[in-house]
Tab-separated table of C-alpha atoms and ligand atoms in Angstrom:
chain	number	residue	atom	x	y	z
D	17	UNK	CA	-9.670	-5.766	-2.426
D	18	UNK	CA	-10.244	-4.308	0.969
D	19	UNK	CA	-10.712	-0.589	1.731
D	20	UNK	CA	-7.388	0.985	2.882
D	21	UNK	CA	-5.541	4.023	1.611
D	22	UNK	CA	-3.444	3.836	-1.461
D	23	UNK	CA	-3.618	7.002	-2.980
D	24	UNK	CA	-4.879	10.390	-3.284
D	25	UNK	CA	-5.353	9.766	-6.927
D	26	UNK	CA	-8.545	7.280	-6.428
D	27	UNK	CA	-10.316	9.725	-4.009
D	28	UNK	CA	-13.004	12.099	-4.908
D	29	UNK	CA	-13.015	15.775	-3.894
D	30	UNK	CA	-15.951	14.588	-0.818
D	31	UNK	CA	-13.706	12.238	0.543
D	32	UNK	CA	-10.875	13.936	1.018
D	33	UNK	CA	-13.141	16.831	2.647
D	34	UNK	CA	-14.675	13.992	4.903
D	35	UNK	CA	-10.992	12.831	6.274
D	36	UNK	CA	-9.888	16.655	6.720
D	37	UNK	CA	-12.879	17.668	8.968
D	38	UNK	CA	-12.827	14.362	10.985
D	39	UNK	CA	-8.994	15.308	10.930
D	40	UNK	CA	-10.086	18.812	12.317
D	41	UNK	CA	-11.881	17.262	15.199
D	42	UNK	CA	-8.694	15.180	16.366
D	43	UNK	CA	-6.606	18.316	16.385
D	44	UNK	CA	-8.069	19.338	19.701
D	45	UNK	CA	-5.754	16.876	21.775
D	46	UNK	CA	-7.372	14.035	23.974
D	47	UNK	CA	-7.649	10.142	23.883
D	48	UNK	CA	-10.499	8.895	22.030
D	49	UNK	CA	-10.095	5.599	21.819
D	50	UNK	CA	-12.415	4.414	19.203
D	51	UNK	CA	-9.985	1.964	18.087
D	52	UNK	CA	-9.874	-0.069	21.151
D	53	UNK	CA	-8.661	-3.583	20.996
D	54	UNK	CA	-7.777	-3.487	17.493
D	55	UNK	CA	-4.104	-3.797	16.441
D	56	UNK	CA	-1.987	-1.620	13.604
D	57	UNK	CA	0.813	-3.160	12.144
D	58	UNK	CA	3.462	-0.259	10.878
D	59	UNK	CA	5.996	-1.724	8.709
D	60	UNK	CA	8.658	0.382	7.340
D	61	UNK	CA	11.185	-0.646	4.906
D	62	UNK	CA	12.683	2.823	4.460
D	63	UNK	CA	13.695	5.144	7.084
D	64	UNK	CA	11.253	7.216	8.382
D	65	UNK	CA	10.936	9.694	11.883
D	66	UNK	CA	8.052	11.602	11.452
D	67	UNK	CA	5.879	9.376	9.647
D	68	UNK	CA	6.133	6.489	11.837
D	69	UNK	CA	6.197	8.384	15.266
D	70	UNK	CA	3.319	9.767	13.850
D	71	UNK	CA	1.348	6.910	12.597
D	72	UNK	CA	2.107	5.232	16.055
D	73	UNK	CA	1.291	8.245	18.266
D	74	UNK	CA	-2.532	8.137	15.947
D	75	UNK	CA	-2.818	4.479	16.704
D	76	UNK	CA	-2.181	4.957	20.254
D	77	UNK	CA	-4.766	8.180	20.849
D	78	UNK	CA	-7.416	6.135	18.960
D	79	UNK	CA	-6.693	3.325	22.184
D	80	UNK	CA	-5.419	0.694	19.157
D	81	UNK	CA	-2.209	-1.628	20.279
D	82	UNK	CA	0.339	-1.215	17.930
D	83	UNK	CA	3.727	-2.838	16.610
D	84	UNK	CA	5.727	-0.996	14.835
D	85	UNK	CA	8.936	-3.409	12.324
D	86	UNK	CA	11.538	-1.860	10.009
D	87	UNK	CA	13.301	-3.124	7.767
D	88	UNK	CA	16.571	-3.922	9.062
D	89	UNK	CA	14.171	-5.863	12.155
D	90	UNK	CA	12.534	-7.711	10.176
D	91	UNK	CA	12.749	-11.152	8.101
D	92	UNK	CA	12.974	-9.914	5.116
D	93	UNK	CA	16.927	-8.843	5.770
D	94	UNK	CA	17.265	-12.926	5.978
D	95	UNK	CA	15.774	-13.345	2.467
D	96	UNK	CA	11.973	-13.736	3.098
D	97	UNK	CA	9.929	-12.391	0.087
D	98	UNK	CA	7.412	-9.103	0.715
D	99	UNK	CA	4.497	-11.494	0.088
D	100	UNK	CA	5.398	-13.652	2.641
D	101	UNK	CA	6.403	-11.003	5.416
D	102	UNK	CA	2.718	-9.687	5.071
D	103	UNK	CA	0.900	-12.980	5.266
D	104	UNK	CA	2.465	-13.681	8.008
D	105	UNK	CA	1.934	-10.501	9.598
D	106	UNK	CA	-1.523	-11.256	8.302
D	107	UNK	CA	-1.913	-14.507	10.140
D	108	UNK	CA	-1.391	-12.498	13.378
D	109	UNK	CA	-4.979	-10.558	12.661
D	110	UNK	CA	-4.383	-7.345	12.751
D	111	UNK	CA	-7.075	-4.767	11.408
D	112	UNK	CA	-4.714	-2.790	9.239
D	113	UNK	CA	-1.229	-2.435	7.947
D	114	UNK	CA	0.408	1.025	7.517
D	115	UNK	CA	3.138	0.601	5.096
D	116	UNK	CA	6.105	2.051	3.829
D	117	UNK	CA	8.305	0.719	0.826
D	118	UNK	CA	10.614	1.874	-1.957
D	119	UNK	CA	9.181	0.115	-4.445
D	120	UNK	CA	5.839	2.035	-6.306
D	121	UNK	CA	2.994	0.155	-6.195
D	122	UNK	CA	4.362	-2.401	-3.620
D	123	UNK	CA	1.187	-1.788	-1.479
D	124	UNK	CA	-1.171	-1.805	-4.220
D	125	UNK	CA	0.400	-5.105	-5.521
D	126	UNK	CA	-0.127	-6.248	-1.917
D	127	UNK	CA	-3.496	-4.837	-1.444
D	128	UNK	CA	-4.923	-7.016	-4.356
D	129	UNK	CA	-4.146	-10.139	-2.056
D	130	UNK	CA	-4.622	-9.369	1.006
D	131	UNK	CA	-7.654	-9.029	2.964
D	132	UNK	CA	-6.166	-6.582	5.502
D	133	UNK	CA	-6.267	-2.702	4.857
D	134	UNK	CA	-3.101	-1.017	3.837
D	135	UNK	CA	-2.563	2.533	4.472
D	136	UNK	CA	0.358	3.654	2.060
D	137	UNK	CA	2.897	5.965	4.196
D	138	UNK	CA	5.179	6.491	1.249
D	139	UNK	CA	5.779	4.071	-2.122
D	140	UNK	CA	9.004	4.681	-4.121
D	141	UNK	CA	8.552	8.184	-5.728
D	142	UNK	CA	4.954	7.229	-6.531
D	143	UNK	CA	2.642	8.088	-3.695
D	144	UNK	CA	2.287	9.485	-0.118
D	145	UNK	CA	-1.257	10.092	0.346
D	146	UNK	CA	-1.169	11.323	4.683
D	147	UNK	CA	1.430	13.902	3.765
D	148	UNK	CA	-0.885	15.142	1.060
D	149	UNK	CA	-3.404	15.373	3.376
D	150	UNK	CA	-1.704	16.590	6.688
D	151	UNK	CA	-0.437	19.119	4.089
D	152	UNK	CA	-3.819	20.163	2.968
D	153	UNK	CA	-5.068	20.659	6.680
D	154	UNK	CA	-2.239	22.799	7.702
D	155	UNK	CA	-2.898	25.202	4.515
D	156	UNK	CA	-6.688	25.376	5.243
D	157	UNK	CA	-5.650	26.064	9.249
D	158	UNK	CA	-3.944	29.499	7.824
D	159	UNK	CA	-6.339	30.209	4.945
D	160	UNK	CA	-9.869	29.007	6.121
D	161	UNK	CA	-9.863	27.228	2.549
D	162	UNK	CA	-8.463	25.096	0.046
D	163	UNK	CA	-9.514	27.334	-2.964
D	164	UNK	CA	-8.234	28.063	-6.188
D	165	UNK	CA	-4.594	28.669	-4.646
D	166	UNK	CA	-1.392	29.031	-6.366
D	167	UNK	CA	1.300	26.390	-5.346
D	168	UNK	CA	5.049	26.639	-6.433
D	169	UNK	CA	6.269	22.819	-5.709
D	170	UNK	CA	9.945	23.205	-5.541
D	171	UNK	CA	12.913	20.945	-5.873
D	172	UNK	CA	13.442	17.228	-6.413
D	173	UNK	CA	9.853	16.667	-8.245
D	174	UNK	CA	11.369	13.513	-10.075
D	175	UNK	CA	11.753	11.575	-6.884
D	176	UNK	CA	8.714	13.013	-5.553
D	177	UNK	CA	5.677	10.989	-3.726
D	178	UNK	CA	4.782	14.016	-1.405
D	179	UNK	CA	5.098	16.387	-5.076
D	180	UNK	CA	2.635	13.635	-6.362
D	181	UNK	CA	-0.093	13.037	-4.111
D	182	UNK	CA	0.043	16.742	-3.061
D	183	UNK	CA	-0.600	17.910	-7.214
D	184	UNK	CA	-3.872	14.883	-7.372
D	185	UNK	CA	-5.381	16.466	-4.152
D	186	UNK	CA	-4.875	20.459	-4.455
D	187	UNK	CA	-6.164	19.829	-8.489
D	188	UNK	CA	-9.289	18.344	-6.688
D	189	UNK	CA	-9.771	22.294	-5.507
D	190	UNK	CA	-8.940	24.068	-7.955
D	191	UNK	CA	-5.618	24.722	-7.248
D	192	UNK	CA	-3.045	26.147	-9.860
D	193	UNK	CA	0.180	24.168	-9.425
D	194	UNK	CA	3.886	24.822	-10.546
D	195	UNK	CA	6.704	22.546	-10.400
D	196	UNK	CA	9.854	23.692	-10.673
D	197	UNK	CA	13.393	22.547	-9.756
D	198	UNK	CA	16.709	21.566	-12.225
D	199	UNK	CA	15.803	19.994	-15.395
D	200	UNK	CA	17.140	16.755	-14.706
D	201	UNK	CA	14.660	16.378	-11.489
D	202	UNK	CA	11.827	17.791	-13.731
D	203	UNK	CA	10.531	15.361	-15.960
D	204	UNK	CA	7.604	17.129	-18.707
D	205	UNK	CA	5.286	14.323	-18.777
D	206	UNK	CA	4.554	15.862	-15.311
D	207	UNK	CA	2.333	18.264	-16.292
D	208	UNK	CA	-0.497	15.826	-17.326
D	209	UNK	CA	-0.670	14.538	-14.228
D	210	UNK	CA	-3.701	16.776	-13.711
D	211	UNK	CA	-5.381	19.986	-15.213
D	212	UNK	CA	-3.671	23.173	-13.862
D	213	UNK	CA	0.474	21.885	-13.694
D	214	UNK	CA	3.138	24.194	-15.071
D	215	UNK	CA	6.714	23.222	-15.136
D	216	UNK	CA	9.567	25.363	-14.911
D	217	UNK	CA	12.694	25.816	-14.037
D	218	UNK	CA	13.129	29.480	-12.736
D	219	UNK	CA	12.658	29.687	-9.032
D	220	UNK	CA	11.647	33.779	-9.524
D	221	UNK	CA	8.708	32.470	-11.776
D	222	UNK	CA	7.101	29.297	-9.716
D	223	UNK	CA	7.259	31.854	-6.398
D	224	UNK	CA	5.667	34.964	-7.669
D	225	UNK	CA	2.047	35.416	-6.774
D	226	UNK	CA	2.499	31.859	-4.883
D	227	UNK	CA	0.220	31.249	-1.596
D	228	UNK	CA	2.076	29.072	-0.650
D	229	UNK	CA	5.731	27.785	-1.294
D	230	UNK	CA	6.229	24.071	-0.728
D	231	UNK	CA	10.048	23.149	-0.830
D	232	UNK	CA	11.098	19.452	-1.764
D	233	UNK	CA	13.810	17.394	-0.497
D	234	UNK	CA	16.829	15.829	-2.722
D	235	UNK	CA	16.349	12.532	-3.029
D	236	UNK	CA	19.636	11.288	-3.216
D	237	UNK	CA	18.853	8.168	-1.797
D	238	UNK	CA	16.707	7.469	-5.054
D	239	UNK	CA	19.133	9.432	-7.407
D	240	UNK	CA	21.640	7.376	-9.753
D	241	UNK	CA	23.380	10.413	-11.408
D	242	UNK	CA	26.339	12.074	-9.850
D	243	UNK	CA	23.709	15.156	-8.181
D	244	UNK	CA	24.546	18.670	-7.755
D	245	UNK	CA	26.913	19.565	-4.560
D	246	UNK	CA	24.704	21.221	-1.749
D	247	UNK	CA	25.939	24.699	-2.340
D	248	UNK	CA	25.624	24.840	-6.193
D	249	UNK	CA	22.094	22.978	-5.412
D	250	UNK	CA	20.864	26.109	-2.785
D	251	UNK	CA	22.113	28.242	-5.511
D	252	UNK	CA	19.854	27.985	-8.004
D	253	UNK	CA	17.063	25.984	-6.021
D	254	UNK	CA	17.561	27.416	-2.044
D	255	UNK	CA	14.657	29.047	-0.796
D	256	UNK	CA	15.790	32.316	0.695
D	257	UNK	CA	13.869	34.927	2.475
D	258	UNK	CA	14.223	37.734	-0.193
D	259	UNK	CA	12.371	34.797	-2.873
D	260	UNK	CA	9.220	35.132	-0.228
D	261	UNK	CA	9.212	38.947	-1.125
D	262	UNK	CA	8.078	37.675	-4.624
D	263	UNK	CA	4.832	35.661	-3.058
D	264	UNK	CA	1.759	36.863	-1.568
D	265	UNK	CA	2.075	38.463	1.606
D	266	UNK	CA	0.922	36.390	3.342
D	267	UNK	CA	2.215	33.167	1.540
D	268	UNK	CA	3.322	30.254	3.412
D	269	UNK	CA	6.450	27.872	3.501
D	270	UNK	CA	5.942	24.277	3.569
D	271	UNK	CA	8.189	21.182	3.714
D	272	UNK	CA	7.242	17.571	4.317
D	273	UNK	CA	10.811	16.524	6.109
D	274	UNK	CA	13.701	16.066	6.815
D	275	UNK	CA	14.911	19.798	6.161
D	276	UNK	CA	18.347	19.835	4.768
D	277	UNK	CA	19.246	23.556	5.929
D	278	UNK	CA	21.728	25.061	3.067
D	279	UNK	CA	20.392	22.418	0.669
D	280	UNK	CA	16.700	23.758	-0.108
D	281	UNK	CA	16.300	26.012	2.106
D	282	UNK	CA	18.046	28.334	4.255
D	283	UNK	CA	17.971	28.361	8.218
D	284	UNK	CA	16.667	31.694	8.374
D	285	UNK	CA	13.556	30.840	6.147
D	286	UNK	CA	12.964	27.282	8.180
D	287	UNK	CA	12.963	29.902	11.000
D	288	UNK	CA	10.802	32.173	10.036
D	289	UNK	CA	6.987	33.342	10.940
D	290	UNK	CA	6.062	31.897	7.562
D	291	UNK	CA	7.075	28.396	8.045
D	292	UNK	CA	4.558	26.362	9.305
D	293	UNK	CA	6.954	22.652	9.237
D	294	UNK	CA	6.229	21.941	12.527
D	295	UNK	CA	2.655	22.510	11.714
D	296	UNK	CA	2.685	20.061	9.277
D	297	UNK	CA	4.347	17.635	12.015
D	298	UNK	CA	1.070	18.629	14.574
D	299	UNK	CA	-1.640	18.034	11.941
D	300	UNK	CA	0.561	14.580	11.014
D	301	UNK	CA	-1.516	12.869	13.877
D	302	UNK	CA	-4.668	14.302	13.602
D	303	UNK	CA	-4.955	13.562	9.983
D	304	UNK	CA	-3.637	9.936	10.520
D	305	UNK	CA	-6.240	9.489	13.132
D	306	UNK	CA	-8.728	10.353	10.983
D	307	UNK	CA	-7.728	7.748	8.552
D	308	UNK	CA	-6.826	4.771	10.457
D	309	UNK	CA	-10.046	5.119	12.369
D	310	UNK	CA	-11.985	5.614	8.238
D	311	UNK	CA	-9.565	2.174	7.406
D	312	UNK	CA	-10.240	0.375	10.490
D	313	UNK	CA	-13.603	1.256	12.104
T	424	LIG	C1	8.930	12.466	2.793
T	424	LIG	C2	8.952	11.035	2.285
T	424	LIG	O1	9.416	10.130	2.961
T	424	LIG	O2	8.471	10.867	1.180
T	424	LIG	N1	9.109	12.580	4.169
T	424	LIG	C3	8.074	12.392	5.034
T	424	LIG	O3	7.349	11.430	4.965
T	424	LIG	N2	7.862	13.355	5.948
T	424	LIG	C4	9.855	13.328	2.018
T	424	LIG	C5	11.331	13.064	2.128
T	424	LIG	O4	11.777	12.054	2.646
T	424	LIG	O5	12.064	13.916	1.631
């Protein structure tokens, strides 16, 4: 199997620290074109606007060519198995392949035969290891560290790759982590999925004392149950700004994208001096420089 990027959950504590100060360097903008000549395939089977921009805008800065093919594009709407789309895209020589697919494990079924590096930019509800770790760079740009922090993960955790590969890299630091959202979206066996996870269900509980609030999106596209309406929803799981009077101080508000105003959270918190969302969307490209250029180089 070739080195690409699955997962957070195979890397070690020094290389995740390794991609986060390389991603550090690449947040001072400029071309650096260390990829030159090489090609990126992206290759998205679910939607995606930040993720692929962003992957593409990386490739581009490193001086890579790039093509980016989604799903409804591509062969496999006339019946051409996943296998076969990638060896083909194989057969065209590109360096890596930055993919995105509902299916879990779909990439690291596909990494096993091919000889092309696959960066994983989302896998059913299983992993999405550059959120995890655009995530992690925008919390240590406003706290200088990664730390023994407390982390309320909030909303859809069922559904959730970014709830996933954000709990196997903030355990790596010593992080304390709660998940909370309805009980239907909150399945137990979570909280072996590494030392320091707490479930519950009461918003007032994961917040207080939190340094940082990370809200989730529904997932309806991955939901078979009739879900909650919107209002009922931002009821009992809306982040509102008198639930950040219950953090730290100086506790910050995180979401991976797309914001559903009056679903998670409200307007006025998306707005707010503690949200740093569009931070997350800055450090996207820096910290998927940083890997492509690890995968590829
Ligand atoms: C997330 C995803 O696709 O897993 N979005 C993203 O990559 N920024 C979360 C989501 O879609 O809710």
């Amino acid at each position: 199997m070739t080195a690409g990027l699955l997962g957070i959950e195979g890397l070690g504590r020094p290389e995740i620290e390794a991609i986060l100060e390389r991603s550090r360097y690449f947040q001072s903008p400029g071309r650096y074109d260390t990829l030159r000549h090489r090609l990126i395939v992206n290759l998205f089977f679910e939607a995606s606007t930040r993720t692929r921009t962003s992957f593409e805008i990386a490739a581009k800065r490193l001086g890579a060519d790039t093509v980016s093919i989604t799903a409804s594009s591509s062969s496999v709407s006339k019946g051409e198995s996943l296998v076969d789309t990638l060896n083909t895209l194989v057969a065209m020589k590109p360096q890596a392949i930055v993919m995105r697919h509902s299916a879990s494990g779909a990439p690291h079924f596909l990494a096993r035969h091919l000889s092309t590096p696959i960066v994983n930019a989302g896998d059913g509800t299983h992993e999405h290891p550059t959120q995890a770790l655009l995530d992690a760079l925008t919390i240590f740009d406003r706290r200088g560290s990664l730390e023994n922090l407390r982390v309320a993960i909030i909303g859809d955790i069922a559904h959730s790759r970014v709830a996933r590969s954000n709990v196997h890299l903030l355990s790596r630091f010593g992080a304390s982590i709660v998940l909370c959202g309805p009980p239907a979206l909150l399945p137990r066996e979570l909280e072996q999925l590494a030392p320091g996870v707490e479930l519950t269900n009461d918003m007032n509980e994961a917040i207080r004392d939190a340094d940082v609030v990370m809200m989730l999106r529904v997932q309806l596209e991955r939901q078979h149950e009739v879900p909650m309406a919107a209002g009922e929803y931002f009821r009992f799981y809306g982040l509102r700004l008198e639930h950040m009077a219950l953090a730290k101080p100086d506790a910050i508000v995180m979401h991976p994208g797309p914001i559903n105003r009056g679903r998670e959270l409200s307007s006025e918190v998306a707005d707010s001096q503690r949200s740093v969302i569009l931070n997350q969307v800055e450090n996207g490209i820096a910290v998927r420089m940083a890997v492509l250029e690890k995968v590829v180089a």
